[in-house]
Coordinates of C-alpha atoms in Angstrom, one line a residue:
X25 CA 71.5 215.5 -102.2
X26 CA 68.0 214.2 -102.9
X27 CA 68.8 213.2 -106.1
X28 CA 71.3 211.1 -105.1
X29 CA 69.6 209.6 -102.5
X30 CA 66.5 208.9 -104.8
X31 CA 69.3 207.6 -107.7
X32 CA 70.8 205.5 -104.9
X33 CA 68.1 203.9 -103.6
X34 CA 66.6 203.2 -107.6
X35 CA 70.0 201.4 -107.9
X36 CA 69.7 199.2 -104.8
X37 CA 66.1 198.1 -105.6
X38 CA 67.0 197.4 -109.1
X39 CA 70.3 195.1 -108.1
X40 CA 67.6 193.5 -105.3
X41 CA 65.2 192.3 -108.3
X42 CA 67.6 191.4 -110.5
X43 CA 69.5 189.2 -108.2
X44 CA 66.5 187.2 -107.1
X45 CA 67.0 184.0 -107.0
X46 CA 65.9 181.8 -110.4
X47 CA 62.7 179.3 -109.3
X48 CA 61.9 175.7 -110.1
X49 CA 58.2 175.9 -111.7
X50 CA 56.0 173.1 -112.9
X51 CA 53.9 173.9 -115.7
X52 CA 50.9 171.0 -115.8
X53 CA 49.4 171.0 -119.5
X54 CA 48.4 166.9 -119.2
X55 CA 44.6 167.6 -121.0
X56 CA 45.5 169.9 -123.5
X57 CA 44.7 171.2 -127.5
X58 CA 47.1 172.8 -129.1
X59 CA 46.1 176.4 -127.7
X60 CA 47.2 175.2 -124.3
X61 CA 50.4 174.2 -125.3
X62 CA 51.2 177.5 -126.8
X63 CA 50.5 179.4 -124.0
X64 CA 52.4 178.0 -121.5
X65 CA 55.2 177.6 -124.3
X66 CA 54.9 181.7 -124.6
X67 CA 54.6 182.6 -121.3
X68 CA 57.5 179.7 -119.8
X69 CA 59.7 181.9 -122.4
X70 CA 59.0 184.6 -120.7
X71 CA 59.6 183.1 -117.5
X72 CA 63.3 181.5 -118.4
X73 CA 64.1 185.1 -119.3
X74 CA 63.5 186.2 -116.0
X75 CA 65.9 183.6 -114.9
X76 CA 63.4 180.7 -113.7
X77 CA 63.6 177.0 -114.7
X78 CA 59.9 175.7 -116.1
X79 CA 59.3 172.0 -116.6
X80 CA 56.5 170.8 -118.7
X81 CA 54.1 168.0 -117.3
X82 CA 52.5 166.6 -120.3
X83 CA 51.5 163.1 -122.0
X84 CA 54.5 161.1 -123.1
X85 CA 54.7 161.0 -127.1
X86 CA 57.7 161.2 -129.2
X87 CA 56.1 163.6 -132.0
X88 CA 54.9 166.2 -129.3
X89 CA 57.7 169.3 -130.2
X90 CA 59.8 169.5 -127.0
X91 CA 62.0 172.6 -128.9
X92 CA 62.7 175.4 -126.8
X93 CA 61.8 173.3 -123.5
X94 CA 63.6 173.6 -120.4
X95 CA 62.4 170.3 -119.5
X96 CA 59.9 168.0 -120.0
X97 CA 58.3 165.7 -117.5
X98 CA 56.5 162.8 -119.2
X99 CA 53.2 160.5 -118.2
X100 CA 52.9 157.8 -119.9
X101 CA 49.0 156.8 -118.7
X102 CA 47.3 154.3 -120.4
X103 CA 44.4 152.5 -120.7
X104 CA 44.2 148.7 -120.1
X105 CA 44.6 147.8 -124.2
X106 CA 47.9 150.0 -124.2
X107 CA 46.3 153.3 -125.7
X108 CA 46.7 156.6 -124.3
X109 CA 44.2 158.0 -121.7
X110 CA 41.8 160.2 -123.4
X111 CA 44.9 161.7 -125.7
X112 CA 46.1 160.6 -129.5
X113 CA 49.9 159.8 -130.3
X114 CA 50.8 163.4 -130.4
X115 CA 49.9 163.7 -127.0
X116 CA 46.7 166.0 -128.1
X117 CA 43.5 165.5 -126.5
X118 CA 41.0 163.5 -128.1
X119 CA 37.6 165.6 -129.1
X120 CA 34.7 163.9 -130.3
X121 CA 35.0 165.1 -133.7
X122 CA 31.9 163.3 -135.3
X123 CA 30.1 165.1 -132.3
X124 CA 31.7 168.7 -133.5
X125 CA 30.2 168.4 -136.7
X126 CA 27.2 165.9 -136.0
X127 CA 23.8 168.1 -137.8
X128 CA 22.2 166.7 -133.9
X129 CA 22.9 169.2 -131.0
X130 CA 22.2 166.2 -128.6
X131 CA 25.2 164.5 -129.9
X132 CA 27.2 167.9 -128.5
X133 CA 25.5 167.4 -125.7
X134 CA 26.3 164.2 -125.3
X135 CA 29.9 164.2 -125.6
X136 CA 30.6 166.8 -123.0
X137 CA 29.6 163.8 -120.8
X138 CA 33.5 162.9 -122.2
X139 CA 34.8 165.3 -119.6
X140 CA 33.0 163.1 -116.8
X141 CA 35.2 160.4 -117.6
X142 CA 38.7 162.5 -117.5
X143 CA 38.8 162.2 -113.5
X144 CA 39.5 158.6 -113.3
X145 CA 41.9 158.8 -116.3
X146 CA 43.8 161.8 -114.8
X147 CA 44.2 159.8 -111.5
X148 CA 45.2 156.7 -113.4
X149 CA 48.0 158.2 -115.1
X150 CA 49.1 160.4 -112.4
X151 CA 47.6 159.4 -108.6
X152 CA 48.5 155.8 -109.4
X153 CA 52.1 156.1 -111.1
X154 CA 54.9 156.2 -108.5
X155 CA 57.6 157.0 -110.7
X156 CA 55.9 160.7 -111.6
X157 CA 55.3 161.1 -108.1
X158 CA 58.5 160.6 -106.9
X159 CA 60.4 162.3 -109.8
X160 CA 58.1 165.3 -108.7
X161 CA 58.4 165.6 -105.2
X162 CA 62.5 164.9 -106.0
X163 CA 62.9 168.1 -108.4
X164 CA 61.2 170.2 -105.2
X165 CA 59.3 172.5 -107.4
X166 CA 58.6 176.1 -105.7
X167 CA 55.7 176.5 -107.7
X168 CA 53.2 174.6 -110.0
X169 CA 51.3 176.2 -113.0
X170 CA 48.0 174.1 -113.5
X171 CA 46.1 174.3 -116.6
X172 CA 42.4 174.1 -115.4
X173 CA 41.1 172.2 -117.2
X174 CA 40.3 168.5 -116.1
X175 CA 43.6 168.6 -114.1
X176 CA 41.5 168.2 -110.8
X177 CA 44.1 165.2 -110.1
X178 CA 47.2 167.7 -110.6
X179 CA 45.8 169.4 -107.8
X180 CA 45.6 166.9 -105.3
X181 CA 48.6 165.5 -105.4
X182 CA 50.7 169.8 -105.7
X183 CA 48.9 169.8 -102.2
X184 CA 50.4 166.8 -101.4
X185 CA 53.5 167.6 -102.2
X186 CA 53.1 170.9 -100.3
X187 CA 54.1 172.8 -103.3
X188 CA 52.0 176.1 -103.6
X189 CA 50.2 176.2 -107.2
X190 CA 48.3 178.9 -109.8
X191 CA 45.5 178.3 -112.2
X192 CA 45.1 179.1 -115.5
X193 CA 41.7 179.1 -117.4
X194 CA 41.7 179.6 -121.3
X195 CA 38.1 179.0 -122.1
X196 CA 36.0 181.8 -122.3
X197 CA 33.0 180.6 -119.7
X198 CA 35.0 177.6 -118.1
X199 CA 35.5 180.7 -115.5
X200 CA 32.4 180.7 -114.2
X201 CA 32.9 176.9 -113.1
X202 CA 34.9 178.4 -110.5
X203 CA 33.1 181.9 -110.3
X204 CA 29.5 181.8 -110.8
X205 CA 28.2 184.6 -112.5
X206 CA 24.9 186.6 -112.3
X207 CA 22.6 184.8 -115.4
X208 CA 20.6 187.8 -115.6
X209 CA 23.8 190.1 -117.6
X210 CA 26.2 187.0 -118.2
X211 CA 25.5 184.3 -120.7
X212 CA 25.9 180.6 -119.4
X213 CA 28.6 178.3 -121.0
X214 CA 26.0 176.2 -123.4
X215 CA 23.6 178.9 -123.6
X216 CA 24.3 180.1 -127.1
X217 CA 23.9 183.5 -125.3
X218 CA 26.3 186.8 -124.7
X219 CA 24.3 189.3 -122.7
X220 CA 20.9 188.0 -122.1
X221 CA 18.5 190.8 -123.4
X222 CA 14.9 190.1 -122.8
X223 CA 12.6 188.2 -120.6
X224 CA 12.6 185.3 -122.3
X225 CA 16.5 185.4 -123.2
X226 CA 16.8 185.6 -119.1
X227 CA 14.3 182.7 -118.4
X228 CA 16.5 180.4 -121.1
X229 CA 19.4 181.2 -119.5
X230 CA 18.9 180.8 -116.2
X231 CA 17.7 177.6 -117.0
X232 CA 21.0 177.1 -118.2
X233 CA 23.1 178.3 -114.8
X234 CA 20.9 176.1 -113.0
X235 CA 22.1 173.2 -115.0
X236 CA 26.3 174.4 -115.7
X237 CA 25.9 174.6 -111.6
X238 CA 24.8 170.7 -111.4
X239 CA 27.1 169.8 -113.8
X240 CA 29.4 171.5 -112.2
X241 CA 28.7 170.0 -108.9
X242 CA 28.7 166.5 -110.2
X243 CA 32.0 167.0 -111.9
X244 CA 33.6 168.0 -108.8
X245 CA 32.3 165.7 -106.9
X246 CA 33.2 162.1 -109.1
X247 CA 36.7 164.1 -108.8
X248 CA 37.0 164.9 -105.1
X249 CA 35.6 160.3 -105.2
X250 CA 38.8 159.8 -107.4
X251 CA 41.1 161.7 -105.5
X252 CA 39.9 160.7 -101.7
X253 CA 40.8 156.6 -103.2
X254 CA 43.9 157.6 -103.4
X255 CA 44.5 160.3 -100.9
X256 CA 42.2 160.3 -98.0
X257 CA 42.9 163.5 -96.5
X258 CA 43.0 165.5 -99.5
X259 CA 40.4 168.8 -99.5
X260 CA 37.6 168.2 -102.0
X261 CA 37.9 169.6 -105.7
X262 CA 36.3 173.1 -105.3
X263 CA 38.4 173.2 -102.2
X264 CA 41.4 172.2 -104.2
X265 CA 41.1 175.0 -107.0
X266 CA 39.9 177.8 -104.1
X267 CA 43.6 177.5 -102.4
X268 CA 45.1 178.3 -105.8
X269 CA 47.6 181.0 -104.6
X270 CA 46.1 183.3 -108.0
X271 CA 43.8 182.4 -111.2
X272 CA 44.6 183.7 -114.5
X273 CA 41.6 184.1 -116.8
X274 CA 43.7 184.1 -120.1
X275 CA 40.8 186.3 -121.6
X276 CA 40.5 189.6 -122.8
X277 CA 37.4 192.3 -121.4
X278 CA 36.8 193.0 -124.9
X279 CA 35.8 190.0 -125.5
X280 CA 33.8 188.9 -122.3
X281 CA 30.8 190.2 -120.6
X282 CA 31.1 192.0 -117.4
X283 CA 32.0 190.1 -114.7
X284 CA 33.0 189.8 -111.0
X285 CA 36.2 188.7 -110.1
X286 CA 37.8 187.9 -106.2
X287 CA 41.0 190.3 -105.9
X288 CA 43.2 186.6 -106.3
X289 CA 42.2 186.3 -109.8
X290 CA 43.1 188.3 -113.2
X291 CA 41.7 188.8 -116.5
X292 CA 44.8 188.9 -118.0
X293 CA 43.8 190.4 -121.7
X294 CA 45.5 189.3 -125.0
X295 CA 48.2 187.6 -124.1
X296 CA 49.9 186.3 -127.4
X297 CA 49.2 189.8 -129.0
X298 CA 52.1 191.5 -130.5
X299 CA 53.0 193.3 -134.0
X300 CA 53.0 191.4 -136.9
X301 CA 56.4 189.9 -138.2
X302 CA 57.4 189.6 -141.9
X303 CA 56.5 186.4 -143.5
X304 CA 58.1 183.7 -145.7
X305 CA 59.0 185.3 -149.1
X306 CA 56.3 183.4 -151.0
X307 CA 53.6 183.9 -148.8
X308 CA 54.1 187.7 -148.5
X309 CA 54.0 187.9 -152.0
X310 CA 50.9 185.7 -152.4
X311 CA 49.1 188.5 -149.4
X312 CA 51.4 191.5 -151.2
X313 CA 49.8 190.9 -154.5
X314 CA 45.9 190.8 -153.5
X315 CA 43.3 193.4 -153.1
X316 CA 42.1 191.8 -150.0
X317 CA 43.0 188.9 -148.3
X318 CA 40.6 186.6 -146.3
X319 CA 41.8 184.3 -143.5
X320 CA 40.3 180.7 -143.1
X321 CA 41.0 178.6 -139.6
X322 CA 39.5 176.3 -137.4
X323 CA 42.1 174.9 -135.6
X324 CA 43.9 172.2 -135.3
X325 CA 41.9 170.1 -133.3
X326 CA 38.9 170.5 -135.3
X327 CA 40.2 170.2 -139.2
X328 CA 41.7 167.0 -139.3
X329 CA 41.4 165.2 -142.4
X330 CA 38.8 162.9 -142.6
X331 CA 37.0 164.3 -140.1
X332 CA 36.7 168.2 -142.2
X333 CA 33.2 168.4 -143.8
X334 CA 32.8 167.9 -147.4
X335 CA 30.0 170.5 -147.9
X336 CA 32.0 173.2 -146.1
X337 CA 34.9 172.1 -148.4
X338 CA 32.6 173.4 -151.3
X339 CA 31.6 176.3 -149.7
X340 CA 34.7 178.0 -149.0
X341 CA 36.4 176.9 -152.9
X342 CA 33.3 178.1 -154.1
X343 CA 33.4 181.5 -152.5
X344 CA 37.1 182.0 -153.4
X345 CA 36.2 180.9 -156.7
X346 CA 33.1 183.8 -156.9
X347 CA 36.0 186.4 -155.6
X348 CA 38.8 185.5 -158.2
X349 CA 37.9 187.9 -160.2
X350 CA 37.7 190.7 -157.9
X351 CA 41.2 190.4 -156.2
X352 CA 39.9 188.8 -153.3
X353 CA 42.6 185.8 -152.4
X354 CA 41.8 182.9 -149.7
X355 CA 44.4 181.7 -147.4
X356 CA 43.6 178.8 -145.2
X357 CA 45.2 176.5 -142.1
X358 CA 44.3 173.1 -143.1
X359 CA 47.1 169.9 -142.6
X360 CA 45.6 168.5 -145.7
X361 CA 46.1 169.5 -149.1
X362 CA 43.4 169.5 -151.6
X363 CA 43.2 167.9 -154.8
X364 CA 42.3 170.9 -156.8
X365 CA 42.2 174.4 -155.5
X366 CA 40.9 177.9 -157.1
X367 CA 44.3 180.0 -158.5
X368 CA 43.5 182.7 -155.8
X369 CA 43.0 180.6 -152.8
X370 CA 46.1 178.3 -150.7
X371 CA 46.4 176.0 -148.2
X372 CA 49.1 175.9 -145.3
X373 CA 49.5 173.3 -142.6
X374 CA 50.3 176.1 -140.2
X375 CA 49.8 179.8 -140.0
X376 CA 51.4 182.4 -137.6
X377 CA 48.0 183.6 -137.1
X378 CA 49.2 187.1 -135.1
X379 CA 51.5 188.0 -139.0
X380 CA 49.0 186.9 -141.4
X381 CA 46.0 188.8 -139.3
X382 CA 48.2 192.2 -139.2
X383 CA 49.0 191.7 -142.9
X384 CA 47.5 195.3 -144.2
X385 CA 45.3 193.3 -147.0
X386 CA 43.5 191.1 -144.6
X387 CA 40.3 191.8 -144.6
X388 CA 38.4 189.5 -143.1
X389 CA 38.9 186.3 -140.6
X390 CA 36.5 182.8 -140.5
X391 CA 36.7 181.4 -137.6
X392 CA 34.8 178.6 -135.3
X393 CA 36.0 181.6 -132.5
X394 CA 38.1 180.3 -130.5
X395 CA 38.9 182.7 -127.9
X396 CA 43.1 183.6 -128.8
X397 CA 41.8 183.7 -132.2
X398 CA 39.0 186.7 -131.5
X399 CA 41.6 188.8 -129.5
X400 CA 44.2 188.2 -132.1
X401 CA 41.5 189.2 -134.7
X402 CA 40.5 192.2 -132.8
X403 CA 43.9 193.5 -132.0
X404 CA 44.4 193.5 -135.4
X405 CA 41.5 195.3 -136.4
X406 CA 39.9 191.9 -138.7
X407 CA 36.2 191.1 -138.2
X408 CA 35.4 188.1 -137.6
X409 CA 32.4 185.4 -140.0
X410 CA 31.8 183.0 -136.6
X411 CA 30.9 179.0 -137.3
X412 CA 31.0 178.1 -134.0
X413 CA 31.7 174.4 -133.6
X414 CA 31.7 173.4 -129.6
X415 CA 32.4 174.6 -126.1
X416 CA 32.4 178.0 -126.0
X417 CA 32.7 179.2 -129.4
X418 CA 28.5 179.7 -129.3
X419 CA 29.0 182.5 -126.9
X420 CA 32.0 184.2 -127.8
X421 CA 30.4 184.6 -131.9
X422 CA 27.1 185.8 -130.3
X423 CA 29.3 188.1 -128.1
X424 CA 30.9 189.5 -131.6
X425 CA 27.7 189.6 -133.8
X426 CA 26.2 191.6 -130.7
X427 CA 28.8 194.3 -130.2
X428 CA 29.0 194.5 -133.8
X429 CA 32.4 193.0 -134.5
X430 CA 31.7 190.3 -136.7
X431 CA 28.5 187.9 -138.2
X432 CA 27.8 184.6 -137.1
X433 CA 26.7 181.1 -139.8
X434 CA 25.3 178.2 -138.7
X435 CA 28.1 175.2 -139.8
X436 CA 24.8 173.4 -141.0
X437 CA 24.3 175.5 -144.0
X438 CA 27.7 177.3 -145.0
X439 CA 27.7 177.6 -148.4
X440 CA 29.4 179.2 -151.3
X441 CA 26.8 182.0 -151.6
X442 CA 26.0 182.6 -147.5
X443 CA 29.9 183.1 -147.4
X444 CA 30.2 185.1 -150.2
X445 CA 26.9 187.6 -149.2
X446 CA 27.8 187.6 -145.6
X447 CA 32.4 189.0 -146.7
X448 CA 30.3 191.2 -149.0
X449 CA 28.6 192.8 -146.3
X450 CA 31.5 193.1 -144.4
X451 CA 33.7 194.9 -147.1
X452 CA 31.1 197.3 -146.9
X453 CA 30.1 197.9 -143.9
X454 CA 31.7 201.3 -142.9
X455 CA 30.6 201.4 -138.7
X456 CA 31.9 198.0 -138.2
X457 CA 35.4 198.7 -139.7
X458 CA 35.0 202.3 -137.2
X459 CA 34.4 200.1 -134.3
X460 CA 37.1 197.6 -134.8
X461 CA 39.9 200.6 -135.3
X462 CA 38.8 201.6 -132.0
X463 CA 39.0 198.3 -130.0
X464 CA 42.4 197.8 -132.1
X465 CA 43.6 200.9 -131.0
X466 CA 42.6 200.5 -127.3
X467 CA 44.4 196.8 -127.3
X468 CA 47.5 197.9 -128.7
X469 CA 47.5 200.0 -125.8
X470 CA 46.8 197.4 -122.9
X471 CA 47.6 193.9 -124.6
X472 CA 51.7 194.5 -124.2
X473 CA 51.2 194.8 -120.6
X474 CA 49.0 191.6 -120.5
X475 CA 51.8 189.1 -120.7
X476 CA 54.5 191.0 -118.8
X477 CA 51.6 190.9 -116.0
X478 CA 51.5 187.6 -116.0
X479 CA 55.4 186.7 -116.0
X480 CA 55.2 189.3 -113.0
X481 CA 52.3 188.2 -110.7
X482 CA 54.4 184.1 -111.4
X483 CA 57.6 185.8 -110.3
X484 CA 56.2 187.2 -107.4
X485 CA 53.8 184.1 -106.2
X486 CA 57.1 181.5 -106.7
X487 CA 59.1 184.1 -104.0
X488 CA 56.0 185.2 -101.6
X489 CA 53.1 182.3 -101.1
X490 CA 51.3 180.9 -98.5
X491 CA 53.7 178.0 -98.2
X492 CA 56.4 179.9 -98.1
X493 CA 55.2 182.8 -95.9
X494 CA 52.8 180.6 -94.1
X495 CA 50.1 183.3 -94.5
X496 CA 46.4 182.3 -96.6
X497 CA 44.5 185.9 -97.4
X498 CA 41.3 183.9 -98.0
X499 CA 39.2 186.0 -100.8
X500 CA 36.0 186.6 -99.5
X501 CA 33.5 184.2 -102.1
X502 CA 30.4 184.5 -101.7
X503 CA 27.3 183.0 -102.7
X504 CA 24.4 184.7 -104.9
X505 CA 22.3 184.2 -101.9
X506 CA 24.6 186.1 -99.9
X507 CA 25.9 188.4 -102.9
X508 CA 21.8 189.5 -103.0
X509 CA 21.1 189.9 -99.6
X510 CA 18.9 187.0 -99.8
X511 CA 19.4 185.9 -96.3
X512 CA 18.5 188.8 -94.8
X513 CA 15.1 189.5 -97.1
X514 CA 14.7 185.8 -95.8
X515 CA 15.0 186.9 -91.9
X516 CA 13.2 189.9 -92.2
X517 CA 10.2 187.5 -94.0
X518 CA 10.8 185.3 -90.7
X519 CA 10.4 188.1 -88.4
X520 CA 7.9 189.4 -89.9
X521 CA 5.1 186.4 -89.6
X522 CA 7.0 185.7 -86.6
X523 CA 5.7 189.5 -85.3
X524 CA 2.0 189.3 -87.0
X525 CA 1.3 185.7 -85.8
X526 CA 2.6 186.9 -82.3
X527 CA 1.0 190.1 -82.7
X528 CA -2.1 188.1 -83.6
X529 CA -2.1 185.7 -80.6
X530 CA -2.1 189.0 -78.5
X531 CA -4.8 190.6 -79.8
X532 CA -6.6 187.7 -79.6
X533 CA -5.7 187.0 -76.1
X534 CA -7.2 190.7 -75.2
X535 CA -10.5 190.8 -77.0
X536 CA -10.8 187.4 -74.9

């Protein structure tokens, strides 16, 4: 009788989640590189299979691929001279490649004041345009995906609309714009530093919290400026992203540093990760029929032609060149196409990066370490040679090279012989290929969870939010001065001179 009851009741609450209703969910990419795209492309598959509608809110562009989409909701902002706002003709954002591989760190520096500008553009092509307003509020989306990053505009106007809305943050370190982290265990985006180790590593870094905080604050506040022209009563920006209904940290523990999270927020883990698929006929062969394989890719964003660096060129033909003759071959994801390549090395304008890493014969992974690369890397048990090249590659390589999962080169003096010492070392080294079976192991475990938790927590937020439920569980954030007490040491420091000086006066008073 039990049995039935328990099979009956399975039965009801199965038919109950199955038949919920499909929902209407906006997915806000706008700012993007190619990463972004992908992930809300994997996860918005995910989502149709669960029955919802996703439309895509990016920059209008005929040559950005709209297979697969649902739908795809396009802004055409533009500057006053007719060219896109802060975005190429593909619809890509627009990094300031001669500052990527500029010899000057200032020039780095210098173009992160890029992001300063994105505000006003955002608002431009989105605040200002009536037609993507109204198309917007007319679709009556139940829920809004926004990618975090500059998309400060997107946010104002989903609160506008009343339409409840989650965050998602791919960079590794763009977290702790929202959730500041303790500098004294957590290395600071731009600090170059993973898990600050000495005194002086400490004194750097906070240094470097102090000023991630101002910038911070001054980014927030031009945005909250450019949203309150055009919507008075909207919150301000910090406001704006603190009612998200949930915040997805698209990042893997693995490769972070440990950090504190408010209960609405998840580290989701590796995403993307999945087994490896077979691949085209010719290049299995060309992997097949090597000793060892290494990987070569920077990205999309950052290999352009034109804008790739000549010496690094050299460097990587001359190291496949010095491994010919050992069965080492060299596959790389470049758009360009050499004039003149070594036999054992080749050059594709794309690689599925998940089935060449879990080939069995690839050994080894260059990388500038972006963070779906490293967790892709690591689920597949490659190390990883780190050149970082901006944002925050720095951290996540020094994260690697200090855990013992990869080496790190400085992209201003790669050569053929630094590459070739530094895969030699690899090959051999015994304890690092020991430590990446084990963190392989352990994210073949977890990682297929980590996108079916995702499509999950969605599902859930587009039925049950505070707009619909009319119920906020505000997460408790505090400050560090609160999080360390610092208030209190502060009133105790108070009552104490208050109770000497007062103690004083009195004994004063008596021997008078």
């Amino acid at each position: 009788m039990k049995l039935a009851v328990c099979l009956c009741l399975q039965f009801a609450i199965c038919n109950a989640l199955e038949s919920r209703e499909g929902k209407k969910i906006l997915w806000a990419v706008m700012v993007h590189g190619g990463a972004h795209m992908i992930v809300a492309r994997t996860i918005s598959k995910v989502l149709k299979a669960k029955g919802h509608n996703v439309t895509f809110l990016a920059y209008d562009s005929d040559k950005v691929n709209t297979t697969n989409l649902q739908s795809y909701m396009r802004v055409r902002g533009q500057n006053d001279d007719g060219s896109l706002l802060l975005a190429d003709e593909t619809g890509k954002f627009i990094y300031p490649y001669a500052a990527i591989w500029s010899e000057s760190k200032l020039d780095i520096y210098n173009s992160l004041l890029l992001f300063l500008q994105t505000p006003e553009f955002m608002c431009r092509a989105v605040l200002d345009d009536p037609n993507v307003i109204e198309r917007i509020s007319r679709e009556k989306f139940d829920l809004a995906i926004v990618d975090y990053t500059s998309n400060g505009c997107i946010y104002a106007l989903m609160h506008r609309l009343n339409i409840p809305y989650v965050s998602v943050i791919l960079s590794k370190g763009f977290d702790q714009t929202v959730f500041p982290q303790n500098p004294a265990t957590v290395g600071v985006l731009l600090s170059r530093l993973s898990e600050p180790s000495n005194v002086f590593e400490r004194a750097f870094n906070l240094a470097a919290f102090i000023v991630s905080r101002l910038g911070t604050a001054l980014y927030n506040w031009m945005s909250s400026i450019h949203i309150w022209r055009r919507i008075p009563d909207s919150p301000s920006m910090a406001q704006l992203v603190e009612n998200s209904e949930h915040t997805f940290i698209l990042h893997d523990y693995f490769v972070d540093e440990t950090k504190q999270f408010p209960d609405d927020s998840s580290l989701v883990g590796c995403y993307m990760c999945r087994p490896p698929k077979p691949l085209e006929t010719d290049l299995q062969t060309f992997m097949d029929e090597a000793k060892s394989v290494v990987i070569i890719s920077f990205g999309y964003s950052y290999t352009k032609p034109g804008i790739f660096p000549d010496r690094l060129w050299n460097g990587i033909m001359g190291m496949a060149r010095k491994f010919s003759d050992q069965g080492v071959k060299v596959l790389m994801s470049f758009p360009g196409q050499p004039a003149e390549l070594p036999g054992n090395m080749r050059v594709e304008p794309w690689l599925s990066m998940m089935d060449v890493l879990g080939h069995p014969k690839t050994r080894v992974f260059i990388s500038q370490c972006g963070g779906g690369s490293v967790m892709e890397s690591l689920y597949n048990g490659v190390p990883v040679v780190g050149i970082p090249l901006f944002g925050d590659h720095f951290e996540m390589c020094a994260l690697l090279r200090r855990r013992g999962l990869g080496h790190t080169l400085n992209k201003m003096n790669v050569d053929a012989n630094i590459l070739t010492e530094t895969i030699t070392d690899i090959f051999n080294d015994r304890e690092m290929e020991k430590r990446l079976k084990n963190v392989s192991s352990l994210m073949h475990d977890i990682s297929p969870f980590s996108l079916q938790n995702i499509v999950d927590q969605i599902d859930h937020i587009s039925h049950h939010n505070s707009v619909t439920d009319g119920l906020r569980l505000h997460t408790a954030r505090y400050n560090s001065w609160e999080v360390y007490m610092l208030d209190q040491l502060l009133f105790f420091v108070f009552f104490w001179c208050v109770s000497k000086i007062g103690l004083g006066i009195c004994h004063q008073k008596m021997n008078a």
